[in-house]
Coordinates of C-alpha atoms in Angstrom, one line a residue:
F4 CA 79.1 -67.1 1.2
A5 CA 78.8 -69.1 3.7
Q6 CA 75.3 -70.7 2.4
I7 CA 77.1 -71.8 -0.7
T8 CA 77.5 -75.7 -0.2
W9 CA 80.3 -77.8 -2.3
D10 CA 79.9 -81.5 -3.4
I11 CA 82.2 -84.4 -4.9
Q12 CA 80.5 -86.3 -7.4
A13 CA 81.2 -89.7 -8.7
G14 CA 79.3 -92.5 -10.0
L15 CA 79.2 -94.5 -13.0
T16 CA 78.1 -93.8 -17.0
Y17 CA 76.3 -95.9 -19.5
S18 CA 75.9 -94.7 -22.6
N19 CA 75.4 -95.5 -26.5
V20 CA 75.1 -93.8 -29.8
T21 CA 72.6 -94.2 -32.9
A22 CA 74.8 -94.7 -36.0
K23 CA 73.8 -95.0 -39.7
D24 CA 75.6 -95.5 -42.9
R25 CA 75.3 -93.1 -45.9
D26 CA 72.1 -95.1 -47.0
G27 CA 70.5 -94.3 -43.3
K28 CA 70.9 -97.7 -42.5
R29 CA 71.4 -98.6 -38.4
T30 CA 74.0 -100.5 -36.8
N31 CA 73.3 -102.1 -33.6
T32 CA 75.4 -100.7 -30.8
S33 CA 75.6 -101.4 -27.3
S34 CA 76.6 -99.2 -24.0
V35 CA 79.6 -99.7 -22.1
P36 CA 80.6 -98.4 -18.4
G37 CA 82.6 -95.4 -17.8
I38 CA 83.2 -93.0 -14.6
Y39 CA 81.6 -89.8 -14.0
L40 CA 83.9 -87.3 -11.7
G41 CA 82.7 -83.9 -10.7
L42 CA 82.9 -81.1 -8.5
G43 CA 79.4 -79.2 -8.0
T44 CA 78.5 -76.4 -5.8
A45 CA 74.7 -75.3 -4.5
I46 CA 73.8 -71.7 -4.8
P47 CA 70.7 -71.3 -2.5
L48 CA 67.7 -69.4 -4.2
S49 CA 65.1 -70.4 -1.5
D50 CA 64.7 -72.8 1.2
Q51 CA 64.1 -75.8 -1.2
I52 CA 65.4 -74.8 -4.6
A53 CA 69.1 -74.0 -5.5
L54 CA 71.1 -73.3 -8.7
H55 CA 73.7 -76.3 -9.0
P56 CA 76.3 -75.7 -11.6
A57 CA 79.3 -78.7 -11.9
L58 CA 82.1 -79.4 -13.4
V59 CA 82.6 -82.8 -14.4
Y60 CA 84.8 -85.5 -16.4
A61 CA 83.1 -88.2 -18.0
K62 CA 84.1 -91.2 -19.8
R63 CA 81.9 -92.5 -22.3
G64 CA 81.2 -95.1 -25.3
F65 CA 79.6 -97.7 -27.2
Q66 CA 80.7 -101.2 -28.5
Q67 CA 79.6 -103.0 -31.4
E68 CA 79.9 -106.6 -31.4
E69 CA 80.5 -109.0 -34.8
S70 CA 80.8 -107.1 -37.9
S71 CA 79.1 -103.9 -39.1
H72 CA 78.6 -102.4 -42.6
I73 CA 79.5 -99.0 -41.4
G74 CA 83.4 -100.1 -41.5
W75 CA 84.2 -100.6 -37.9
G76 CA 85.3 -104.0 -38.2
N77 CA 84.5 -107.1 -35.7
D78 CA 84.0 -106.3 -32.3
F79 CA 84.7 -102.6 -32.5
E80 CA 84.7 -100.6 -29.0
A81 CA 85.3 -96.8 -28.4
R82 CA 85.9 -95.0 -25.2
V83 CA 85.8 -91.2 -25.2
S84 CA 86.4 -88.4 -22.7
Y85 CA 84.2 -85.2 -22.3
I86 CA 84.8 -82.2 -19.7
E87 CA 80.8 -81.0 -18.8
L88 CA 79.1 -78.3 -17.4
P89 CA 75.5 -78.9 -16.2
V90 CA 74.0 -76.4 -14.6
D91 CA 70.7 -77.3 -12.7
L92 CA 67.9 -75.9 -11.1
L93 CA 67.6 -78.2 -8.0
Y94 CA 64.4 -78.7 -6.3
S95 CA 65.1 -80.4 -2.6
P96 CA 62.0 -80.8 -0.2
K97 CA 62.2 -82.6 3.0
I98 CA 60.9 -85.9 2.7
G99 CA 61.7 -88.4 5.6
P100 CA 65.1 -88.0 7.3
G101 CA 66.3 -86.7 4.2
N102 CA 65.8 -84.6 0.8
L103 CA 64.1 -85.6 -2.5
L104 CA 66.6 -84.3 -5.2
L105 CA 64.8 -83.4 -8.8
A106 CA 66.9 -81.1 -11.0
A107 CA 66.9 -80.3 -14.3
G108 CA 68.8 -77.9 -16.6
P109 CA 71.1 -77.4 -19.5
Y110 CA 74.8 -78.9 -20.0
V111 CA 77.3 -77.9 -22.2
G112 CA 80.5 -80.8 -22.8
Y113 CA 83.7 -80.8 -24.8
G114 CA 85.4 -84.0 -26.3
T115 CA 88.7 -84.2 -25.4
G116 CA 89.9 -87.7 -27.2
G117 CA 89.7 -91.1 -26.7
E118 CA 90.8 -94.6 -27.8
W119 CA 89.0 -97.4 -30.4
T120 CA 90.2 -101.5 -30.3
T121 CA 88.6 -104.1 -32.3
S122 CA 89.5 -107.2 -33.5
G123 CA 89.1 -107.2 -37.2
P124 CA 89.7 -104.5 -39.9
V125 CA 88.7 -100.6 -39.7
L126 CA 88.1 -98.5 -42.9
I127 CA 89.3 -95.4 -41.7
G128 CA 88.9 -92.9 -45.1
D129 CA 90.1 -95.5 -47.7
I130 CA 92.3 -97.3 -45.8
M131 CA 92.0 -100.3 -43.9
I132 CA 93.7 -100.9 -40.2
E133 CA 93.9 -103.4 -37.5
G134 CA 93.7 -103.4 -34.0
K135 CA 93.4 -99.9 -32.4
G136 CA 93.6 -96.3 -32.5
D137 CA 93.1 -92.8 -31.6
I138 CA 89.7 -90.9 -31.5
A139 CA 89.7 -87.6 -32.4
F140 CA 87.0 -84.9 -31.9
Q141 CA 87.0 -82.6 -35.4
N142 CA 84.3 -80.0 -36.8
D143 CA 85.2 -81.7 -40.3
R144 CA 85.6 -84.9 -41.6
S145 CA 89.6 -84.8 -42.1
Y146 CA 91.6 -86.8 -40.7
G147 CA 94.9 -86.8 -39.1
D148 CA 97.3 -89.7 -38.3
M149 CA 96.9 -93.0 -39.7
N150 CA 95.0 -95.1 -36.9
T151 CA 92.9 -92.0 -36.0
Y152 CA 89.3 -92.2 -36.1
V153 CA 86.9 -89.0 -36.2
Y154 CA 84.3 -89.8 -33.6
A155 CA 82.2 -86.3 -33.6
K156 CA 82.1 -82.6 -33.4
P157 CA 83.5 -81.6 -29.8
W158 CA 81.2 -79.9 -28.9
D159 CA 78.1 -81.5 -27.3
Y160 CA 75.0 -79.7 -25.6
G161 CA 71.5 -80.8 -24.4
A162 CA 69.1 -81.2 -21.2
H163 CA 70.3 -82.7 -18.0
F164 CA 68.0 -84.5 -15.6
R165 CA 68.4 -85.4 -12.0
I166 CA 66.4 -87.7 -9.5
G167 CA 67.7 -88.6 -6.5
Y168 CA 67.9 -88.8 -2.2
A169 CA 70.0 -86.7 0.4
L170 CA 70.7 -88.3 3.8
F171 CA 72.1 -86.1 6.4
G172 CA 72.7 -83.2 4.1
Q173 CA 76.1 -84.8 3.1
Y174 CA 75.3 -88.2 1.4
S175 CA 73.1 -88.5 -1.8
L176 CA 72.5 -91.0 -4.3
S177 CA 70.9 -90.1 -7.8
V178 CA 70.4 -91.0 -11.4
D179 CA 71.2 -88.7 -13.9
M180 CA 70.1 -88.4 -17.4
Q181 CA 71.5 -86.2 -20.5

């Protein structure tokens, strides 16, 4: 147990979505910045390899400028929150005064909610609304409250990758991708 190390993770996220209407026509979206906060642990398997699970809170989203044929209105922006659990296999060979960080593994996330804003009318189901509202994660397309927009199914999963560099065994800078 004494060999296990803990780390605090903090950073910025940039996320985006690919959105299509029922006819397959795509709409242009761009990323918005969010926060990434987590607590991880490194469980050594050898001198240079460790199992690295983490529990992370991530704020993600996207924006769509001008109007959309999907029904989002003008200048639509969505910001959503996820709780994520990446479990990486971390390779950290000594290079110079520090260690190179290369990691890969699966992750699972759960969408907890969010909010949307727009400067024009938004079509939710068959109702037009303006302004702002909440975002819900649901397994079906049913709608709850009047200003609730269904974003996606709540569960998210995929592959997680990291490349970075650690100095003094305490500080690291990395780029992560999911």
